[in-house]
Short mmCIF file of C-alpha atoms and ligand atoms in Angstrom, two decimals:
data_model
loop_
_atom_site.label_atom_id
_atom_site.label_comp_id
_atom_site.label_asym_id
_atom_site.label_seq_id
_atom_site.Cartn_x
_atom_site.Cartn_y
_atom_site.Cartn_z
CA MET A 1 49.64 179.01 -63.01
CA SER A 2 51.23 180.29 -66.19
CA SER A 3 53.32 182.88 -64.37
CA HIS A 4 54.88 180.22 -62.14
CA HIS A 5 56.91 177.72 -64.09
CA LYS A 6 58.94 176.43 -61.19
CA THR A 7 58.27 172.79 -60.43
CA LEU A 8 57.38 172.14 -56.80
CA LEU A 9 59.24 169.02 -55.89
CA PRO A 10 58.15 166.75 -53.07
CA ALA A 11 60.63 166.35 -50.21
CA ALA A 12 61.50 162.83 -51.20
CA VAL A 13 62.81 164.17 -54.52
CA ALA A 14 64.49 167.32 -53.25
CA ALA A 15 66.67 165.56 -50.66
CA GLY A 16 67.09 167.52 -47.47
CA ALA A 17 64.76 170.25 -48.59
CA GLN A 18 61.64 171.09 -46.66
CA ALA A 19 58.57 169.45 -48.17
CA SER A 20 56.22 171.77 -50.00
CA THR A 21 52.72 172.11 -48.62
CA LEU A 22 49.89 171.76 -51.10
CA GLY A 23 46.61 173.44 -50.25
CA VAL A 24 43.10 172.33 -51.15
CA MET A 25 39.93 174.40 -50.83
CA GLY A 26 37.20 172.12 -49.51
CA GLY A 27 37.39 169.14 -47.19
CA GLY A 28 35.03 166.56 -48.70
CA GLN A 29 35.91 163.11 -49.99
CA LEU A 30 37.55 164.51 -53.11
CA GLY A 31 39.85 166.58 -50.92
CA ARG A 32 40.57 163.53 -48.79
CA MET A 33 41.65 161.45 -51.78
CA PHE A 34 43.72 164.40 -53.04
CA VAL A 35 45.46 164.56 -49.65
CA HIS A 36 46.19 160.83 -49.81
CA ALA A 37 47.78 161.21 -53.25
CA ALA A 38 49.80 164.30 -52.28
CA GLN A 39 51.09 162.69 -49.10
CA ARG A 40 52.10 159.54 -50.94
CA LEU A 41 54.33 161.72 -53.11
CA GLY A 42 55.92 163.30 -50.05
CA TYR A 43 54.06 166.60 -49.85
CA PHE A 44 52.51 168.18 -46.80
CA THR A 45 48.89 169.25 -47.14
CA ALA A 46 46.60 172.00 -45.87
CA VAL A 47 42.81 171.81 -46.16
CA LEU A 48 40.49 174.79 -45.76
CA ASP A 49 37.00 173.73 -44.69
CA PRO A 50 34.63 175.12 -42.06
CA ASP A 51 33.61 171.64 -40.83
CA VAL A 52 35.58 170.41 -37.80
CA ALA A 53 35.17 166.79 -38.95
CA SER A 54 35.56 167.17 -42.72
CA PRO A 55 36.81 163.98 -44.46
CA ALA A 56 39.94 165.74 -45.81
CA GLY A 57 40.58 167.85 -42.71
CA LEU A 58 40.76 164.64 -40.67
CA VAL A 59 43.70 163.28 -42.67
CA SER A 60 45.60 166.46 -43.58
CA HIS A 61 48.72 167.78 -41.84
CA VAL A 62 46.97 171.11 -41.45
CA HIS A 63 43.25 171.88 -41.30
CA VAL A 64 42.36 175.55 -41.54
CA GLN A 65 38.87 175.53 -40.12
CA THR A 66 37.21 178.70 -41.39
CA ASP A 67 34.70 179.79 -43.99
CA TYR A 68 35.97 179.92 -47.56
CA LEU A 69 36.02 183.71 -47.65
CA ASP A 70 37.41 184.22 -44.14
CA GLU A 71 40.38 186.60 -44.41
CA GLN A 72 42.38 184.92 -41.68
CA GLY A 73 41.74 181.50 -43.13
CA LEU A 74 42.88 182.61 -46.58
CA ALA A 75 45.92 184.32 -45.04
CA GLN A 76 46.89 181.06 -43.34
CA MET A 77 46.61 179.17 -46.62
CA LEU A 78 48.74 181.82 -48.35
CA GLN A 79 51.37 181.60 -45.67
CA ARG A 80 51.60 177.81 -45.56
CA CYS A 81 50.99 176.66 -49.11
CA ALA A 82 53.21 176.51 -52.18
CA ALA A 83 50.27 175.86 -54.51
CA ILE A 84 46.49 175.67 -54.33
CA THR A 85 43.76 173.50 -55.79
CA THR A 86 40.05 173.04 -55.15
CA GLU A 87 37.91 170.00 -54.60
CA PHE A 88 34.53 171.52 -55.36
CA GLU A 89 33.31 174.24 -57.66
CA ASN A 90 31.14 175.97 -55.12
CA VAL A 91 34.13 177.43 -53.30
CA PRO A 92 33.47 181.12 -53.86
CA ALA A 93 35.48 182.22 -56.86
CA GLY A 94 36.57 185.24 -54.80
CA ALA A 95 38.57 182.97 -52.50
CA LEU A 96 40.37 181.48 -55.47
CA TYR A 97 41.06 184.91 -56.96
CA THR A 98 42.65 185.99 -53.68
CA LEU A 99 44.83 182.89 -53.42
CA GLY A 100 45.61 182.74 -57.15
CA ALA A 101 46.94 186.30 -57.07
CA HIS A 102 49.84 185.11 -54.90
CA LEU A 103 50.19 181.38 -55.48
CA PRO A 104 50.09 178.95 -58.41
CA ALA A 105 46.45 177.82 -58.51
CA ALA A 106 45.20 174.91 -60.59
CA PRO A 107 42.50 175.30 -61.70
CA GLY A 108 42.45 179.08 -61.95
CA ALA A 109 39.62 181.16 -60.51
CA GLU A 110 38.35 182.26 -63.93
CA ALA A 111 37.83 178.67 -65.13
CA VAL A 112 36.12 177.73 -61.87
CA ALA A 113 33.81 180.76 -62.22
CA VAL A 114 32.64 179.45 -65.61
CA CYS A 115 31.95 175.98 -64.16
CA GLN A 116 30.02 177.48 -61.22
CA ASP A 117 27.35 178.87 -63.49
CA ARG A 118 25.34 176.58 -65.78
CA ALA A 119 24.50 179.40 -68.15
CA ARG A 120 28.15 180.48 -68.61
CA GLU A 121 29.17 176.84 -68.85
CA LYS A 122 26.71 176.18 -71.67
CA ARG A 123 27.83 179.32 -73.50
CA HIS A 124 31.39 178.04 -73.28
CA PHE A 125 30.39 174.65 -74.72
CA GLU A 126 28.71 176.38 -77.65
CA GLN A 127 31.76 178.58 -78.24
CA CYS A 128 33.88 175.43 -78.40
CA GLY A 129 31.53 173.92 -80.98
CA VAL A 130 30.37 171.15 -78.65
CA PRO A 131 26.57 170.75 -78.72
CA CYS A 132 24.65 170.77 -75.41
CA ALA A 133 20.93 170.31 -74.67
CA PRO A 134 18.56 172.98 -76.07
CA HIS A 135 17.96 175.34 -73.18
CA ALA A 136 16.86 178.79 -72.03
CA LEU A 137 17.88 181.04 -69.18
CA ILE A 138 15.09 181.86 -66.73
CA GLU A 139 15.80 184.85 -64.51
CA THR A 140 12.60 186.88 -64.85
CA PRO A 141 8.83 186.19 -64.96
CA GLU A 142 8.89 187.46 -68.57
CA GLN A 143 11.47 184.85 -69.55
CA LEU A 144 9.37 182.22 -67.78
CA ALA A 145 6.22 183.23 -69.65
CA GLY A 146 8.00 183.40 -72.98
CA VAL A 147 9.70 180.04 -72.79
CA ASP A 148 9.76 178.04 -76.02
CA ALA A 149 7.29 175.11 -75.88
CA ALA A 150 9.95 172.95 -77.55
CA LEU A 151 11.86 172.92 -74.23
CA LEU A 152 9.06 170.91 -72.59
CA PRO A 153 9.13 168.36 -71.14
CA GLY A 154 12.32 169.60 -69.56
CA ILE A 155 14.45 169.87 -66.45
CA LEU A 156 14.66 173.15 -64.58
CA LYS A 157 18.07 173.49 -62.93
CA THR A 158 19.35 176.27 -60.70
CA ALA A 159 22.20 178.03 -62.50
CA ARG A 160 24.38 177.82 -59.38
CA LEU A 161 25.09 175.53 -56.46
CA GLY A 162 23.46 172.35 -57.76
CA TYR A 163 24.97 168.90 -57.23
CA ASP A 164 23.80 165.29 -57.06
CA GLY A 165 20.51 166.28 -58.70
CA LYS A 166 19.79 168.89 -56.01
CA GLY A 167 18.23 172.12 -57.27
CA GLN A 168 16.52 170.32 -60.18
CA ARG A 169 12.86 169.74 -61.06
CA ARG A 170 11.44 167.76 -63.97
CA VAL A 171 8.58 169.67 -65.57
CA ALA A 172 6.14 168.57 -68.29
CA THR A 173 3.91 171.66 -68.64
CA ARG A 174 4.08 175.44 -68.30
CA ALA A 175 2.07 175.18 -65.07
CA GLU A 176 4.60 172.72 -63.63
CA LEU A 177 7.42 174.95 -64.78
CA ALA A 178 5.98 177.98 -62.98
CA LEU A 179 5.48 175.92 -59.81
CA ALA A 180 9.00 174.49 -60.01
CA TRP A 181 10.53 177.96 -60.40
CA ASP A 182 8.63 179.08 -57.27
CA GLU A 183 9.94 176.00 -55.43
CA LEU A 184 13.47 176.92 -56.47
CA LYS A 185 12.81 180.36 -54.93
CA ARG A 186 12.89 182.04 -58.36
CA ALA A 187 16.66 181.72 -58.39
CA PRO A 188 18.32 182.15 -61.80
CA CYS A 189 17.71 178.85 -63.61
CA VAL A 190 18.34 177.05 -66.85
CA LEU A 191 15.50 175.07 -68.42
CA GLU A 192 16.83 172.19 -70.50
CA ARG A 193 14.87 169.95 -72.79
CA LEU A 194 14.60 166.40 -71.46
CA LEU A 195 16.67 164.38 -73.91
CA PRO A 196 16.16 160.71 -74.85
CA LEU A 197 19.33 159.25 -73.33
CA ALA A 198 20.79 155.90 -74.33
CA PHE A 199 23.49 156.14 -71.64
CA GLU A 200 25.93 158.59 -70.04
CA ILE A 201 29.72 158.88 -70.19
CA SER A 202 32.39 161.17 -68.79
CA VAL A 203 35.93 162.17 -69.69
CA ILE A 204 38.47 163.16 -67.05
CA LEU A 205 41.52 164.98 -68.33
CA ALA A 206 44.53 166.78 -66.94
CA ARG A 207 46.12 169.77 -68.62
CA ASN A 208 49.27 171.62 -67.57
CA ALA A 209 50.47 175.18 -68.07
CA ASP A 210 52.30 174.16 -71.27
CA GLY A 211 49.02 172.92 -72.75
CA GLU A 212 49.98 169.25 -72.54
CA LEU A 213 46.89 167.15 -72.06
CA VAL A 214 46.30 163.57 -70.93
CA SER A 215 43.04 161.80 -70.17
CA LEU A 216 41.69 158.74 -68.42
CA PRO A 217 39.82 156.15 -70.48
CA VAL A 218 36.17 157.07 -71.10
CA GLN A 219 33.86 156.13 -68.22
CA GLN A 220 30.27 154.91 -68.62
CA ASN A 221 28.04 156.15 -65.81
CA LEU A 222 24.67 155.07 -64.48
CA HIS A 223 22.75 157.61 -62.39
CA ARG A 224 19.87 156.84 -60.04
CA ASP A 225 17.70 159.76 -58.85
CA GLY A 226 20.21 162.23 -60.28
CA ILE A 227 23.13 160.71 -58.31
CA LEU A 228 25.95 158.68 -59.82
CA ALA A 229 25.43 155.02 -58.87
CA VAL A 230 27.74 152.92 -61.09
CA THR A 231 30.80 153.63 -63.26
CA GLN A 232 32.16 151.03 -65.70
CA VAL A 233 35.54 151.14 -67.44
CA PRO A 234 36.08 150.21 -70.21
CA ALA A 235 32.73 151.75 -71.14
CA PRO A 236 30.69 148.76 -72.36
CA ASN A 237 28.52 150.60 -74.91
CA VAL A 238 31.09 153.00 -76.33
CA PRO A 239 32.68 152.26 -79.73
CA ALA A 240 36.19 153.63 -80.39
CA GLY A 241 34.90 156.46 -82.60
CA LEU A 242 32.56 157.78 -79.93
CA SER A 243 35.25 157.55 -77.30
CA ALA A 244 37.65 159.53 -79.49
CA ALA A 245 34.96 162.15 -80.19
CA ALA A 246 34.25 162.57 -76.46
CA ARG A 247 37.92 162.94 -75.59
CA ASP A 248 38.40 165.39 -78.42
CA ALA A 249 35.39 167.49 -77.32
CA ALA A 250 36.58 167.50 -73.69
CA GLY A 251 40.03 168.59 -74.85
CA ARG A 252 38.59 171.51 -76.83
CA ILE A 253 36.52 172.56 -73.82
CA ALA A 254 39.65 172.56 -71.63
CA GLU A 255 41.75 174.40 -74.20
CA GLY A 256 39.04 177.03 -74.69
CA LEU A 257 39.28 177.82 -70.98
CA GLY A 258 43.07 177.81 -70.93
CA TYR A 259 42.45 175.23 -68.25
CA VAL A 260 45.21 174.00 -65.93
CA GLY A 261 44.32 171.09 -63.65
CA VAL A 262 41.99 168.11 -63.68
CA LEU A 263 38.67 168.60 -65.46
CA CYS A 264 35.71 166.24 -65.80
CA VAL A 265 33.29 166.63 -68.71
CA GLU A 266 29.99 164.70 -68.53
CA PHE A 267 28.21 163.71 -71.73
CA PHE A 268 24.87 162.23 -72.74
CA VAL A 269 24.77 159.72 -75.57
CA LEU A 270 21.32 159.96 -77.15
CA GLN A 271 19.29 157.05 -78.48
CA ASP A 272 20.28 158.03 -82.04
CA GLY A 273 23.96 157.94 -81.06
CA THR A 274 24.50 161.72 -80.86
CA LEU A 275 27.02 162.99 -78.32
CA VAL A 276 25.75 165.92 -76.20
CA VAL A 277 27.75 167.60 -73.46
CA ASN A 278 25.94 167.83 -70.10
CA GLU A 279 28.21 169.69 -67.69
CA MET A 280 31.76 169.95 -66.42
CA ALA A 281 33.47 169.94 -63.05
CA PRO A 282 36.78 171.78 -62.46
CA ARG A 283 38.25 168.98 -60.34
CA PRO A 284 38.51 165.21 -60.04
CA HIS A 285 35.10 163.54 -60.27
CA ASN A 286 33.17 160.71 -58.69
CA SER A 287 33.25 158.87 -62.03
CA GLY A 288 37.08 158.78 -61.82
CA HIS A 289 37.44 157.17 -58.40
CA TYR A 290 38.08 153.78 -60.02
CA SER A 291 41.40 155.20 -61.28
CA ILE A 292 42.92 154.83 -57.78
CA ASP A 293 42.71 151.05 -58.02
CA ALA A 294 42.52 150.39 -61.76
CA CYS A 295 44.98 152.85 -63.36
CA ASP A 296 48.71 153.37 -62.92
CA VAL A 297 48.12 157.09 -62.31
CA SER A 298 44.93 158.16 -60.50
CA GLN A 299 42.94 161.32 -61.14
CA PHE A 300 44.16 162.61 -57.77
CA GLU A 301 47.80 162.09 -58.64
CA LEU A 302 47.12 163.96 -61.88
CA GLN A 303 45.73 166.81 -59.77
CA VAL A 304 48.95 166.87 -57.72
CA ARG A 305 51.08 166.76 -60.86
CA CYS A 306 49.14 169.63 -62.47
CA MET A 307 49.47 171.97 -59.50
CA THR A 308 53.14 171.23 -58.90
CA GLY A 309 54.30 171.25 -62.50
CA LEU A 310 55.44 167.61 -62.34
CA PRO A 311 55.29 165.74 -65.67
CA LEU A 312 51.95 164.50 -66.96
CA VAL A 313 51.85 160.96 -68.31
CA ALA A 314 48.87 159.27 -69.89
CA PRO A 315 47.26 156.98 -67.32
CA ARG A 316 47.01 153.33 -68.32
CA LEU A 317 44.05 151.21 -67.24
CA HIS A 318 45.68 148.07 -65.89
CA SER A 319 42.46 146.40 -64.76
CA PRO A 320 38.90 146.60 -66.03
CA ALA A 321 36.83 148.08 -63.21
CA VAL A 322 33.34 148.76 -61.93
CA MET A 323 32.74 151.33 -59.21
CA LEU A 324 29.67 151.29 -56.98
CA ASN A 325 28.82 154.38 -54.97
CA LEU A 326 27.98 153.72 -51.33
CA LEU A 327 25.26 156.15 -50.30
CA GLY A 328 24.00 156.70 -46.78
CA ASP A 329 20.88 154.64 -47.57
CA LEU A 330 22.97 151.50 -47.02
CA TRP A 331 23.33 152.45 -43.35
CA PHE A 332 19.58 151.96 -42.75
CA ASP A 333 17.54 148.76 -42.79
CA ALA A 334 14.05 148.39 -44.28
CA ASP A 335 12.51 149.68 -41.04
CA GLY A 336 14.72 152.77 -41.00
CA ARG A 337 16.96 151.52 -38.18
CA GLU A 338 20.67 152.32 -38.40
CA ARG A 339 23.04 149.48 -39.21
CA THR A 340 26.58 148.94 -40.52
CA PRO A 341 26.78 147.41 -44.00
CA ASP A 342 28.35 143.95 -44.11
CA TRP A 343 31.86 144.97 -45.23
CA ALA A 344 33.29 141.52 -44.55
CA ALA A 345 30.90 140.06 -47.14
CA VAL A 346 32.05 142.45 -49.88
CA LEU A 347 35.73 142.28 -48.93
CA ALA A 348 35.53 138.49 -49.33
CA LEU A 349 35.17 139.11 -53.07
CA PRO A 350 38.45 139.09 -55.01
CA GLY A 351 39.33 142.46 -56.49
CA ALA A 352 37.18 144.45 -54.06
CA HIS A 353 38.64 147.83 -53.00
CA LEU A 354 36.63 149.54 -50.26
CA HIS A 355 36.92 153.29 -49.71
CA LEU A 356 35.07 154.92 -46.80
CA TYR A 357 35.27 158.67 -46.39
CA GLY A 358 35.18 158.89 -42.59
CA LYS A 359 31.90 160.82 -42.44
CA SER A 360 30.49 160.80 -38.94
CA SER A 361 26.82 160.41 -39.82
CA ALA A 362 24.94 158.66 -42.59
CA GLN A 363 22.05 160.31 -44.41
CA ARG A 364 20.06 159.01 -47.34
CA GLY A 365 21.63 160.16 -50.60
CA ARG A 366 24.88 161.19 -48.88
CA LYS A 367 28.06 159.82 -50.44
CA MET A 368 29.70 157.78 -47.66
CA GLY A 369 32.19 155.79 -49.70
CA HIS A 370 32.67 153.76 -52.86
CA LEU A 371 33.62 150.23 -53.79
CA THR A 372 35.77 149.47 -56.84
CA LEU A 373 35.85 145.96 -58.24
CA THR A 374 38.79 145.12 -60.48
CA ALA A 375 39.35 141.93 -62.48
CA ASP A 376 41.18 140.48 -65.49
CA THR A 377 38.29 141.10 -67.87
CA PRO A 378 35.36 143.54 -68.04
CA GLU A 379 32.95 140.60 -67.77
CA ALA A 380 34.60 139.37 -64.57
CA ALA A 381 34.65 142.88 -63.05
CA ARG A 382 30.97 143.26 -63.80
CA ALA A 383 30.12 139.81 -62.41
CA THR A 384 31.95 140.59 -59.16
CA ALA A 385 30.29 144.00 -58.96
CA LEU A 386 26.87 142.39 -59.35
CA ARG A 387 27.68 140.01 -56.50
CA ALA A 388 28.88 142.92 -54.37
CA ALA A 389 25.70 144.85 -55.17
CA GLU A 390 23.60 141.85 -54.17
CA ARG A 391 25.48 141.44 -50.88
CA LEU A 392 24.96 145.12 -50.07
CA GLY A 393 21.32 145.17 -51.14
CA LEU A 394 21.97 147.50 -54.09
CA PRO A 395 19.99 147.09 -57.34
CA ALA A 396 21.57 145.26 -60.27
CA PHE A 397 22.72 147.31 -63.28
P1 ATP B 401 26.44 166.36 -60.44
O1 ATP B 401 27.03 167.73 -60.37
O2 ATP B 401 26.40 165.63 -59.13
O3 ATP B 401 26.93 165.53 -61.56
P2 ATP B 401 24.01 167.76 -61.04
O4 ATP B 401 23.13 167.94 -59.87
O5 ATP B 401 24.81 168.90 -61.52
O6 ATP B 401 24.89 166.52 -60.78
P3 ATP B 401 23.19 167.04 -63.75
O7 ATP B 401 24.46 166.40 -64.17
O8 ATP B 401 22.79 168.30 -64.41
O9 ATP B 401 23.08 167.23 -62.16
O10 ATP B 401 21.99 166.01 -63.91
C1 ATP B 401 21.96 164.81 -63.15
C2 ATP B 401 21.42 163.70 -64.01
O11 ATP B 401 20.07 163.96 -64.44
C3 ATP B 401 22.20 163.48 -65.29
O12 ATP B 401 23.36 162.73 -65.08
C4 ATP B 401 21.14 162.75 -66.13
O13 ATP B 401 20.99 161.40 -65.71
C5 ATP B 401 19.86 163.50 -65.77
N1 ATP B 401 19.67 164.64 -66.68
C6 ATP B 401 20.13 165.89 -66.51
N2 ATP B 401 19.80 166.70 -67.53
C7 ATP B 401 19.12 165.95 -68.42
C8 ATP B 401 18.51 166.20 -69.69
N3 ATP B 401 18.53 167.41 -70.27
N4 ATP B 401 17.88 165.16 -70.31
C9 ATP B 401 17.84 163.94 -69.73
N5 ATP B 401 18.40 163.64 -68.54
C10 ATP B 401 19.03 164.62 -67.87
MG1 MG B 402 26.17 165.85 -63.32
#
């Protein structure tokens, strides 16, 4: 984006001018919430996604329905859009290189390429002086055989294309490790030592081409089966010093990449209090969805501001919040029959903000929506969230 310093104003600001169209690669729920934020500011939107019924494609002015690397699809995006962003890191970097060569792109293809690969990502963390889990790259049978025993028990993760705990196997012994690598089709992997976690947090920041950086308050995240389940803000277990350290580390990671756009950095806090970086995502993140309802600037508006060169301001949390993810499991009863969750029961709770992503079919583990509960105090937000969880049949936290 550095070569394009012109601010792209929305139509409402540039009176009489034609509205700029902002393009997003990927049509999932993150793209959908980006489209909502862009449209609210007066922009037109274009979504590239191969799925005819993608959550973002359904709400965008334009849906370019092709594969990510399709030449005609990319040509259409180039023709229509004034700037480009992405909503998931598995968009082939090649597509972003092509678009970024002609249009302001935030984030840039090079930064996304680092985030796409766990091994490169970890190398970047180390270069920035931010400790990550002890790990080893496993690409060959020799590397597998020679793995340091200190990395067991560990988690074997595919270097590419993992999300929501997919492409991961917990392994306790060398025999299990060998089996797990076979199961993962001997794809390039990273073996990480299993760390004794106290809890998990994330930092979402936005950085512009001038290097100005703002961040959301630190989020505390609870995962179940490798999938985010609950986010709490303010983070109940995080003292001010730890929060400052996490924001500082995330900032260094962004600066080291020359990053422009919204970036999420996930951290582990170990039982002895040590901060360890887990991974990063070159986009808004599930742990920042609460910001739509609880902050004066959401992570999606920050994404719009970054790609258009509009000013960045530090978001303020105006309401303590708890976010509950709504996975497809909720759409099935104990006997496996399909049902609709009782939305009226949760919407009867004060401070409940329901977001459904418009996905046509529910599957177990699939992110169908989220529910944010806001209140005057963290205690009240948590109490309401526990009631909502109970009404939906979700476990307490
Ligand atoms: P996503 O991209 O959806 O956040 P992912 O599939 O990339 O998820 P990770 O973030 O690598 O997965 O791991 C998912 C969860 O598994 C973590 O949030 C954490 O709860 C647990 N986990 C991962 N690595 C470790 C580790 N080294 N030690 C202990 N727990 C871990
Ligand atoms: Mg993760």
